[in-house]
Every structure is written in structure tokens, then in C-alpha cells.
Short mmCIF file of N, CA, C and O in Angstrom, two decimals:
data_model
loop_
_atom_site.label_atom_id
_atom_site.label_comp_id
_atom_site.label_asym_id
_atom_site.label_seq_id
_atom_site.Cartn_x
_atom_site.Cartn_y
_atom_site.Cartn_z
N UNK A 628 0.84 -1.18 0.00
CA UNK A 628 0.00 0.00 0.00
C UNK A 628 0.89 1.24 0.00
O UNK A 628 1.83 1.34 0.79
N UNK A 629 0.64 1.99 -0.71
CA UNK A 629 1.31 3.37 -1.03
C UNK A 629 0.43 4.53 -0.65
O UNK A 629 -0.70 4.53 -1.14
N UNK A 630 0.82 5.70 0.30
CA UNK A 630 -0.12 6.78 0.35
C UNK A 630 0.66 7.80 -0.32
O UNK A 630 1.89 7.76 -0.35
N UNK A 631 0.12 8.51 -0.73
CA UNK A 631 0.45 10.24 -1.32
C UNK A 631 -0.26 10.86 -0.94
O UNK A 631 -1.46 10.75 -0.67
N UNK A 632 0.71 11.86 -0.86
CA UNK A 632 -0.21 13.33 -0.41
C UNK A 632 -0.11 14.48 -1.88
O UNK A 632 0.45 14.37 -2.97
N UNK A 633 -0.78 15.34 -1.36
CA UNK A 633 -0.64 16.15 -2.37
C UNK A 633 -1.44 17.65 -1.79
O UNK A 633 -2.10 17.68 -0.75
N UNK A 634 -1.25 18.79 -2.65
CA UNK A 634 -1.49 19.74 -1.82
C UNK A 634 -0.77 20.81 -1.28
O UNK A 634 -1.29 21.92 -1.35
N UNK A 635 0.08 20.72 -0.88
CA UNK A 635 1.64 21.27 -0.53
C UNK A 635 1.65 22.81 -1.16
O UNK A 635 1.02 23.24 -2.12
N UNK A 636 2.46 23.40 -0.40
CA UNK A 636 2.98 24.88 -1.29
C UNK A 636 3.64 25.71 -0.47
O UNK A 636 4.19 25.43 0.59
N UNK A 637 3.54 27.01 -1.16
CA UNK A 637 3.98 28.11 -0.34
C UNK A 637 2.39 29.47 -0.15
O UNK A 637 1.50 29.86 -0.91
N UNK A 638 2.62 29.63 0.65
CA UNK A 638 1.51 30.42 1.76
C UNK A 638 1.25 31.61 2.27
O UNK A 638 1.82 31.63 3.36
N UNK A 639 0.61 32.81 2.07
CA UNK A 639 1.42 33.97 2.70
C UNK A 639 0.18 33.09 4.31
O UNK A 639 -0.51 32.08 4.41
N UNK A 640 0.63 34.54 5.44
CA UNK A 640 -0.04 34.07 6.65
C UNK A 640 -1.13 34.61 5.72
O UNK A 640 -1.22 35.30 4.71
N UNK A 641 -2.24 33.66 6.95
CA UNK A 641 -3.63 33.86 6.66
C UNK A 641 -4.46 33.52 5.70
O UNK A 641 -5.65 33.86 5.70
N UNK A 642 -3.78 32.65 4.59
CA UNK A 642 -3.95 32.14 3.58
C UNK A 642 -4.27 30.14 3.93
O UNK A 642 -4.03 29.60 5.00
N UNK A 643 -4.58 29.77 3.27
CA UNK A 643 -5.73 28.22 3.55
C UNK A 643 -5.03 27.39 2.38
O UNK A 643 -4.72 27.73 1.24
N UNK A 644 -4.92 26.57 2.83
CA UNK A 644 -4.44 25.19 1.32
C UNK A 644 -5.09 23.72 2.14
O UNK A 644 -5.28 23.38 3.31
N UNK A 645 -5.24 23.29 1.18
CA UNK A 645 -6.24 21.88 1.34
C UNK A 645 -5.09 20.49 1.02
O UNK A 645 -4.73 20.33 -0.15
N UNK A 646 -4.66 19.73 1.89
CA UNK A 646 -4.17 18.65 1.63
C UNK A 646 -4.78 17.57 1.25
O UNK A 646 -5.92 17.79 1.67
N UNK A 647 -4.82 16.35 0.66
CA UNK A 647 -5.20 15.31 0.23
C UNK A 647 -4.49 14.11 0.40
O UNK A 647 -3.34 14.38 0.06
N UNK A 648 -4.55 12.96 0.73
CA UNK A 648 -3.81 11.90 0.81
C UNK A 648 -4.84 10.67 -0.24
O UNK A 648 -6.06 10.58 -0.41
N UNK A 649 -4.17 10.19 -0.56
CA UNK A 649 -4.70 8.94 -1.30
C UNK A 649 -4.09 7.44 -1.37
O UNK A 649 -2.86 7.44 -1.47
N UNK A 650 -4.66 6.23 -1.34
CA UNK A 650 -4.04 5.07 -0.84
C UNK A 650 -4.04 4.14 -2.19
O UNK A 650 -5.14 3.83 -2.65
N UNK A 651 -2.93 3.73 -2.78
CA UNK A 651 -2.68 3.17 -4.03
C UNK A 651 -1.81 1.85 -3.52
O UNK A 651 -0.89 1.74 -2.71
N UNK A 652 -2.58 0.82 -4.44
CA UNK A 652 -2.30 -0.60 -4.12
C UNK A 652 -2.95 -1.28 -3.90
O UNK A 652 -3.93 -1.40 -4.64
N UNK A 653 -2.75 -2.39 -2.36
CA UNK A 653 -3.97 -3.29 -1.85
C UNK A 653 -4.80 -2.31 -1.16
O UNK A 653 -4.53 -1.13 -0.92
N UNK A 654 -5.75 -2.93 -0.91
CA UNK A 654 -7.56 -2.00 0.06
C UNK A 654 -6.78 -2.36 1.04
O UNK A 654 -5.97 -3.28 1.02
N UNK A 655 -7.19 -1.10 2.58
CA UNK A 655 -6.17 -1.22 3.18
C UNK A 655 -7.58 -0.73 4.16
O UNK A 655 -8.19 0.28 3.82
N UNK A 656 -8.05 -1.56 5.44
CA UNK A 656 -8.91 -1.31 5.66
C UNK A 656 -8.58 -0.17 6.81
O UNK A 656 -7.66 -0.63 7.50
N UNK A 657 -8.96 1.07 7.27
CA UNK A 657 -8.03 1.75 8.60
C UNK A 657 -9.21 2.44 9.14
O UNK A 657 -10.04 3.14 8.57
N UNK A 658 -9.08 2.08 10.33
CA UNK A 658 -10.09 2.85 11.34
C UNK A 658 -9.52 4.58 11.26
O UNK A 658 -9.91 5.68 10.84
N UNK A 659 -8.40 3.98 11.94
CA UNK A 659 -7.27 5.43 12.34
C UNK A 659 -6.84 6.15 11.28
O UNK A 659 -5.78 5.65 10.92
N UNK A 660 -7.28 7.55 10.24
CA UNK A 660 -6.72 8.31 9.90
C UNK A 660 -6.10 8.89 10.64
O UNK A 660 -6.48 9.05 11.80
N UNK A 661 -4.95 9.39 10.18
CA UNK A 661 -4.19 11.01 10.96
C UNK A 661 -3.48 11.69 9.75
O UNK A 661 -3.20 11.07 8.72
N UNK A 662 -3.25 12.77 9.92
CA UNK A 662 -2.40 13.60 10.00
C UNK A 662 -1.24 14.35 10.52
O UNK A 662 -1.46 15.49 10.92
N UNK A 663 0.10 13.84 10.57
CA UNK A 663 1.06 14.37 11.37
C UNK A 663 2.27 15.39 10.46
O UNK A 663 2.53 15.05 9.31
N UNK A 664 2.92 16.54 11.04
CA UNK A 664 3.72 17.37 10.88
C UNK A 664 5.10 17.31 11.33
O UNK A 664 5.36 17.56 12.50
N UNK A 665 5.96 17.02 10.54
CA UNK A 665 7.58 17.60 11.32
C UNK A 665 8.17 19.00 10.63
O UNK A 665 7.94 19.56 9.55
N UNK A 666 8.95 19.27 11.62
CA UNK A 666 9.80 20.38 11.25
C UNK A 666 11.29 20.01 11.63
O UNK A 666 11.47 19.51 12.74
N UNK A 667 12.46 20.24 10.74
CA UNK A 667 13.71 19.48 11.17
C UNK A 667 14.12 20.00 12.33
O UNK A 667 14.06 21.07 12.93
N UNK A 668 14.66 18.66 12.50
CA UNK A 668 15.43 18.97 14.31
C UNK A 668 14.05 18.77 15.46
O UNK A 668 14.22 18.89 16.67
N UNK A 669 12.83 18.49 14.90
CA UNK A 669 11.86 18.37 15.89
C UNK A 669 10.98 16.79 15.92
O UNK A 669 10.85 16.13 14.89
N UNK A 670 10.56 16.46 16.94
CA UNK A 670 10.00 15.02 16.73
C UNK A 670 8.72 15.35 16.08
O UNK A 670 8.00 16.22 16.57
N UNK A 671 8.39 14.74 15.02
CA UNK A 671 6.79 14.33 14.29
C UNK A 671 5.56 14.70 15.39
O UNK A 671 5.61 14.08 16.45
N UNK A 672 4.69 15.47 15.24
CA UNK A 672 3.57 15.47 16.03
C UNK A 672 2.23 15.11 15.49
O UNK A 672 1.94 15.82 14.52
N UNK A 673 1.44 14.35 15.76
CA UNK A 673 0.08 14.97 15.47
C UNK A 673 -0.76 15.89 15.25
O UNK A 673 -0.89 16.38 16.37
N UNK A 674 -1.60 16.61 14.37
CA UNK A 674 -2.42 17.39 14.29
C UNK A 674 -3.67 17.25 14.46
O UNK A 674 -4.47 17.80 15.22
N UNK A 675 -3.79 16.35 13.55
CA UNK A 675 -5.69 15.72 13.37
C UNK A 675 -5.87 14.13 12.99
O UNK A 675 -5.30 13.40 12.18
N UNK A 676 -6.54 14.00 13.58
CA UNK A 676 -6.72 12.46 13.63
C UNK A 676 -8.67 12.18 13.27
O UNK A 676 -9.62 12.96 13.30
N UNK A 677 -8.61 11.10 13.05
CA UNK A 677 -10.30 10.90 12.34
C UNK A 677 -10.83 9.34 12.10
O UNK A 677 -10.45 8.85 11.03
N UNK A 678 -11.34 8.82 12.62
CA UNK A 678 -11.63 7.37 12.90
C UNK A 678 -13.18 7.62 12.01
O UNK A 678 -13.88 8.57 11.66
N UNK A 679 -13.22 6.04 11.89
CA UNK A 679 -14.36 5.62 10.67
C UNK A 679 -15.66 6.26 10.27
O UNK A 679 -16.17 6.65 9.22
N UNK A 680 -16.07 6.16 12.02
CA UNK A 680 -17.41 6.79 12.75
C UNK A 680 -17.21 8.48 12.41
O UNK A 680 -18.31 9.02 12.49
N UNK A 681 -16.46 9.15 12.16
CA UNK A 681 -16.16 10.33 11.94
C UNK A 681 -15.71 11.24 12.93
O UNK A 681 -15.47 12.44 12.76
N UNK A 682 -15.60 10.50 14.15
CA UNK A 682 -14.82 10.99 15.38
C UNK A 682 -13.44 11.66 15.05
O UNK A 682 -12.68 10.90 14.45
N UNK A 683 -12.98 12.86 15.29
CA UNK A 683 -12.06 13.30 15.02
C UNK A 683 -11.65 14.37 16.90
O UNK A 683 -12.21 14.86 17.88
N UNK A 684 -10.08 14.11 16.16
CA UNK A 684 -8.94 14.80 17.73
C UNK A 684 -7.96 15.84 16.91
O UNK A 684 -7.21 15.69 15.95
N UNK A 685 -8.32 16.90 17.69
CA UNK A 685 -7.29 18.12 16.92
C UNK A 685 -5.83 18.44 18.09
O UNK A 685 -5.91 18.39 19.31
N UNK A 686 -4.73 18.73 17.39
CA UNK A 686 -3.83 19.10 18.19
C UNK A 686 -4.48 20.67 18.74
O UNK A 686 -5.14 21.30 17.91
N UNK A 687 -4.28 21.30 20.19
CA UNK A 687 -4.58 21.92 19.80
C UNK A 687 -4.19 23.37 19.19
O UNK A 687 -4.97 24.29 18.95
N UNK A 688 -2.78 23.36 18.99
CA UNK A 688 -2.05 23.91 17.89
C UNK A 688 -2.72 24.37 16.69
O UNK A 688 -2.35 25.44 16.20
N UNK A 689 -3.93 23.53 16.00
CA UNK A 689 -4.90 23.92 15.23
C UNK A 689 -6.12 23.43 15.56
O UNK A 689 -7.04 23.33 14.75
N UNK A 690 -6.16 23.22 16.32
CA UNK A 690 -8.30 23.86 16.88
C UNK A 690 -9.10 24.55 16.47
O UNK A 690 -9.25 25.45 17.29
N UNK A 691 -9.86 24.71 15.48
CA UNK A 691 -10.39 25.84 15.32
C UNK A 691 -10.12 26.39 13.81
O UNK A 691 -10.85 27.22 13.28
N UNK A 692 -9.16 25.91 13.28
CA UNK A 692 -8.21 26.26 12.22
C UNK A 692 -8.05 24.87 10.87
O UNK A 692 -8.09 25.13 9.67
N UNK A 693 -7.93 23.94 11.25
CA UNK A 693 -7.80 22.96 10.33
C UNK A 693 -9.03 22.02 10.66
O UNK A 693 -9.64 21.84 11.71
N UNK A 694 -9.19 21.44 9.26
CA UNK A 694 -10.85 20.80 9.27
C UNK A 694 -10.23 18.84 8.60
O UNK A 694 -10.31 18.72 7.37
N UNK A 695 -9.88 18.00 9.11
CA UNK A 695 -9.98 17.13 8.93
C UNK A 695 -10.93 16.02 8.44
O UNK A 695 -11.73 15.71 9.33
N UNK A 696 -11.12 15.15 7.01
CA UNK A 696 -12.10 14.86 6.81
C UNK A 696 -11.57 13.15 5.63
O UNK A 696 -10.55 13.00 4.95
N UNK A 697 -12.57 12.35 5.79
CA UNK A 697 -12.26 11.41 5.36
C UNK A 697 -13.61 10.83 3.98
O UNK A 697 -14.79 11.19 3.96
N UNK A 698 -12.95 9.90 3.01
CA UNK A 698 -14.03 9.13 2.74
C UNK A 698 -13.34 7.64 2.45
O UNK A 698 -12.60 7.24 1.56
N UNK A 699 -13.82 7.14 3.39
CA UNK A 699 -13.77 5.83 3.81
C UNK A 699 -13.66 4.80 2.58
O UNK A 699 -12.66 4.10 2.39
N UNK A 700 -14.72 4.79 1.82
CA UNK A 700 -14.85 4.24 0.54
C UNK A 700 -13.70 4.05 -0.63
O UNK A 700 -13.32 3.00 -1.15
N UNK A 701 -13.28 5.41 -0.87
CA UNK A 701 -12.00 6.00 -1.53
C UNK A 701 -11.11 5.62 -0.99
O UNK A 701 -10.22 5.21 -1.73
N UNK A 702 -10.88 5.54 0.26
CA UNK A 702 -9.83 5.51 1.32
C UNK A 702 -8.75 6.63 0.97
O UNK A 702 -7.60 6.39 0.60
N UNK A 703 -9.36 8.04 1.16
CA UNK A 703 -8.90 9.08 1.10
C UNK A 703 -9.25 10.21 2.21
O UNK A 703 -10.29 10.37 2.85
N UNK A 704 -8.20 10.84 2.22
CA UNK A 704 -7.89 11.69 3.79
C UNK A 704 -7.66 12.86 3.04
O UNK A 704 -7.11 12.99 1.94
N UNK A 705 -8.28 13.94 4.00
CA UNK A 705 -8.31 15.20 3.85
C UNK A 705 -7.96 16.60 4.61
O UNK A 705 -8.74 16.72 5.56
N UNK A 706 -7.23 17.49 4.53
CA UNK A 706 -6.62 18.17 5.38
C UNK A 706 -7.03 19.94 5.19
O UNK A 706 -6.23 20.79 4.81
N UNK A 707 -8.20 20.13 5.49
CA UNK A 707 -8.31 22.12 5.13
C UNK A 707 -7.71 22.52 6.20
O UNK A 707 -7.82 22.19 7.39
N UNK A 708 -6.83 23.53 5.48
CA UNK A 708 -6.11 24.52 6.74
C UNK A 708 -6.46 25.38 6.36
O UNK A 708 -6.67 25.48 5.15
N UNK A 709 -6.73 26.58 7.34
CA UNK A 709 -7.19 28.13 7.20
C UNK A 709 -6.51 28.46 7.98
O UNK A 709 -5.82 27.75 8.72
N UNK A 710 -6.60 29.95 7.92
CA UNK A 710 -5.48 30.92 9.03
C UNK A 710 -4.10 30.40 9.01
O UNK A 710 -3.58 30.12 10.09
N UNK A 711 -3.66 30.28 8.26
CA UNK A 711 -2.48 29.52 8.28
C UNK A 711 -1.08 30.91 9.19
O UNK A 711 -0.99 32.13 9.09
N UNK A 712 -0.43 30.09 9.82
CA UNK A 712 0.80 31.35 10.09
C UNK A 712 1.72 30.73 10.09
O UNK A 712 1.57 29.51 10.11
N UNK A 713 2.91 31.22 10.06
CA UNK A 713 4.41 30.66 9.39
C UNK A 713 4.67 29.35 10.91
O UNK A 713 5.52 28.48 10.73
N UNK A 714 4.01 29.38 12.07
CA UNK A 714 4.17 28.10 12.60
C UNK A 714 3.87 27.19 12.42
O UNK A 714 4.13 26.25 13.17
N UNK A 715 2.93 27.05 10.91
CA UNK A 715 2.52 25.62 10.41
C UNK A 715 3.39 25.40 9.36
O UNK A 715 2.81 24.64 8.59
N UNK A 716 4.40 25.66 8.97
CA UNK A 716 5.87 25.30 8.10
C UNK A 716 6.26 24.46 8.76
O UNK A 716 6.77 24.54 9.87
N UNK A 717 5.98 23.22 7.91
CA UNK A 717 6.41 21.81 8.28
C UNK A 717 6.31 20.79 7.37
O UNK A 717 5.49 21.09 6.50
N UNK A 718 6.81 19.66 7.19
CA UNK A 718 6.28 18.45 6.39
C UNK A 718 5.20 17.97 6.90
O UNK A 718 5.13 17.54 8.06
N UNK A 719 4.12 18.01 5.95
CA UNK A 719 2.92 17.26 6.59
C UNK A 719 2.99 15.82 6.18
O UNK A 719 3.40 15.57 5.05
N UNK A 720 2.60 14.73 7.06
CA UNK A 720 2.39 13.18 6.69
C UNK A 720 1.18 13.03 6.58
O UNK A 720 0.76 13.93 7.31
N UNK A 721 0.08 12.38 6.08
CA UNK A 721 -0.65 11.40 6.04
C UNK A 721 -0.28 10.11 6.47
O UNK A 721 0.71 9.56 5.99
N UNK A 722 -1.16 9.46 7.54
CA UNK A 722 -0.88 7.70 7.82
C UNK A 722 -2.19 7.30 8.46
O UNK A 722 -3.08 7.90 9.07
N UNK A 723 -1.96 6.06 8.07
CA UNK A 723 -2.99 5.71 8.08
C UNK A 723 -3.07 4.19 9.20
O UNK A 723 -2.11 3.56 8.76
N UNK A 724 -3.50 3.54 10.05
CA UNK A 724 -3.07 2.77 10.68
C UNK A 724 -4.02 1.15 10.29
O UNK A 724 -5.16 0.73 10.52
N UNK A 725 -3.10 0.76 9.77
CA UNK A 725 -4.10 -0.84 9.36
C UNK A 725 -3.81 -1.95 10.47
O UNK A 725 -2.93 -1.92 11.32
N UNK A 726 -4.80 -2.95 10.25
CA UNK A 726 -4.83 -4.07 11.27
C UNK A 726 -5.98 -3.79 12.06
O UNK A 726 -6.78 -2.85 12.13
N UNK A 727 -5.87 -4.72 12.55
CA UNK A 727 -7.25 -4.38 13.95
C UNK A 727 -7.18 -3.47 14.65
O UNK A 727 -6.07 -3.03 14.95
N UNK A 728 -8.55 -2.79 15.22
CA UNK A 728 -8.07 -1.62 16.65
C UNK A 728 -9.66 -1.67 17.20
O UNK A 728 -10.77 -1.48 16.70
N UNK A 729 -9.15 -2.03 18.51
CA UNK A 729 -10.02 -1.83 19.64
C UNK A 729 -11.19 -0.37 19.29
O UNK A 729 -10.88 0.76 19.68
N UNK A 730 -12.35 -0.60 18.62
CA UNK A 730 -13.04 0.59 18.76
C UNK A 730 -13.70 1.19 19.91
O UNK A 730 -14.31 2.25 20.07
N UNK A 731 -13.43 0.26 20.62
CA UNK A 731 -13.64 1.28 21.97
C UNK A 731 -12.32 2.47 22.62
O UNK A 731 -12.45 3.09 23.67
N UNK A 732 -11.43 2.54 21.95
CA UNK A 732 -10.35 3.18 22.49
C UNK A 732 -10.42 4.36 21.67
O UNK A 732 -11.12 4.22 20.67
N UNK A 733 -9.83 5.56 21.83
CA UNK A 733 -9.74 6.39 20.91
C UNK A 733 -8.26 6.14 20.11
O UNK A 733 -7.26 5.55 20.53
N UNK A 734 -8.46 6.72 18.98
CA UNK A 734 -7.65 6.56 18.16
C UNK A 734 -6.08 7.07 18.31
O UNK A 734 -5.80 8.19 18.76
N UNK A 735 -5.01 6.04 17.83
CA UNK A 735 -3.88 6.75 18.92
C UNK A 735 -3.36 8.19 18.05
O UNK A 735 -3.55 8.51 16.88
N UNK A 736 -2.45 9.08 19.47
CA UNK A 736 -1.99 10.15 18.64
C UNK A 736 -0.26 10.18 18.75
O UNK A 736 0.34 11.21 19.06
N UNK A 737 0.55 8.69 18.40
CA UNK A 737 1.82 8.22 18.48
C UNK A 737 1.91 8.23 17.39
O UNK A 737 0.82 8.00 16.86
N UNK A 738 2.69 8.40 16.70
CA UNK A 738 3.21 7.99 15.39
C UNK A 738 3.55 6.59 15.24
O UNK A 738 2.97 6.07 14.28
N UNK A 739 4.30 5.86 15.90
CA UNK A 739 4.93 4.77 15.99
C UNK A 739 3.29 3.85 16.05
O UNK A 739 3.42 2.63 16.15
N UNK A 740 2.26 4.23 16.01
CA UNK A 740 0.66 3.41 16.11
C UNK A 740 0.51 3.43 15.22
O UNK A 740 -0.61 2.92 15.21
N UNK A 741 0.89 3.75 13.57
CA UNK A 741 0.50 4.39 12.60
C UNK A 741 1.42 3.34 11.67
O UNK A 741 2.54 3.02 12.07
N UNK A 742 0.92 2.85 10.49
CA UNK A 742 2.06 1.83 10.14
C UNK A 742 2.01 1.72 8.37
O UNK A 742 2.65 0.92 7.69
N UNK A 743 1.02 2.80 7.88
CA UNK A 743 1.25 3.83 6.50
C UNK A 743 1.34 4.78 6.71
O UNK A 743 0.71 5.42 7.54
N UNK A 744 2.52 5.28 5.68
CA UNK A 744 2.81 6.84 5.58
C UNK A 744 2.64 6.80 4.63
O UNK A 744 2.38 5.78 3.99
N UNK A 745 2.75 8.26 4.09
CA UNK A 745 3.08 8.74 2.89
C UNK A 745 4.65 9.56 2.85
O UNK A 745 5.32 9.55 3.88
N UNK A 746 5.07 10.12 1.85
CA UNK A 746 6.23 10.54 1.55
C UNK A 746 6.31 11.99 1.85
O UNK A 746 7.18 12.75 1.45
N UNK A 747 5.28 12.29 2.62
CA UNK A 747 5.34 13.99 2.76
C UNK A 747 4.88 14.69 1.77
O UNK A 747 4.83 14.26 0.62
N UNK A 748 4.41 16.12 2.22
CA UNK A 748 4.20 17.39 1.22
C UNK A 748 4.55 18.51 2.28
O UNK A 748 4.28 18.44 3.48
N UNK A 749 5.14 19.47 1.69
CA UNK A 749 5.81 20.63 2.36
C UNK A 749 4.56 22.11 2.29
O UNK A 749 3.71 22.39 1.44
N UNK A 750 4.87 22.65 3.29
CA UNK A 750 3.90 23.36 3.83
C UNK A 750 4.91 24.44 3.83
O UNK A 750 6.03 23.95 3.94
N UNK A 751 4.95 25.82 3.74
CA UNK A 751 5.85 27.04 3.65
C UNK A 751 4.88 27.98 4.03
O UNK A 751 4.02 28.21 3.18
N UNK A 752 4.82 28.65 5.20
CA UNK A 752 3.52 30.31 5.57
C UNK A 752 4.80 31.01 5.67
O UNK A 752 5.85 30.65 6.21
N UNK A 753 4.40 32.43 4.82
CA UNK A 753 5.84 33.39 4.50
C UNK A 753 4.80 34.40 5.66
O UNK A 753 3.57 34.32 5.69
N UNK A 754 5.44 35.12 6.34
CA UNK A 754 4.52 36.23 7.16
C UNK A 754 4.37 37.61 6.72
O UNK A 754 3.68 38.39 7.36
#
């Protein structure tokens, strides 16, 4: 299974770009969408996360600001950012977590729980 993202750019602040991830290969069945960000020299974090049921967990770094959204069917993940400001300059990931998962738990926000990525798309807010 292969994910891509796509979406990526450069930004002034206050400006919105829409990410996309898409899953190419075998059907890959995943409760756990996420979305995670690095910036070099910093560990990978979470942003937004989004399970089947449509339950979704925001960092809250963007609360309020990024709209996370899935279609299950497609097995495609979705990322609106608004208000953007030069602290969201980062590599964004898409992953996706396959295998079984306890749906009574919430969905994890580790990276290392997560066991598709994608190859990144770069995010640039100029201020």
C-alpha cells in the first residue's frame, strides 16, 4: 500500500491550502486516519486524527483552524487549513493505521501506532 499526499505549497499568513492523501495498491482497511507534521530537528507530532465513525482529535495547535475529513470508501484523507501562520511550516504526513483496533479506544496520537505513511508534502507560511 502506497499513500500520497498532495497539496503542498507556499503560503502567505492567513492564507488556507487543502491537503489530500490517497491510498494506491492493496484496500487497506483503517479505522485510524491522521495527520502528522515535522519540522527538522523536531519530533513528528500529530495534528488531526479521524476514525471511521467520523470521530475526530485536533492538536490543539490547530483547533479551530484545520478541518480534517475522510471518505472511507475512496480511502482518502483530507486536510483544510485556514489561518495559516508561518508556525505551520512543516512536512505534513498522512498515515494511516491498518490491522485491527479496539473501537472502543480512541484513536492513537503516536506515530509509531501508525504503520502507513506517505512521503510527505511541504507546507511554507511566508509572514
Amino acid at each position: 500500500v502506497q499513500l500520497v499526499e498532495s497539496g503542498g505549497g507556499s503560503v502567505q499568513a492567513g492564507g488556507s491550502l487543502r491537503l489530500s492523501c490517497a491510498a494506491f495498491g492493496s484496500t487497506v482497511s483503517s479505522y485510524c486516519m491522521a495527520w502528522f507534521r515535522q519540522v527538522p530537528g523536531m519530533e513528528r507530532e500529530y495534528i488531526a486524527i479521524i476514525d471511521k465513525t467520523g470521530n475526530t482529535n485536533y492538536a490543539d495547535s490547530v483547533k479551530g483552524r484545520f478541518t480534517i475529513s475522510r471518505d472511507s470508501a475512496k480511502n482518502t484523507l483530507d486536510l483544510q487549513m485556514n489561518s495559516l501562520n508561518p508556525d505551520d511550516t512543516a512536512m505534513y504526513y498522512c498515515a494511516f493505521r491498518g490491522g485491527v483496533w479496539d473501537t472502543r479506544r480512541s484513536c492513537p496520537v503516536e506515530d509509531s501506532k501508525y504503520n502507513y505513511w506517505g512521503q510527505g508534502t511541504q507546507v511554507t507560511v511566508s509572514s
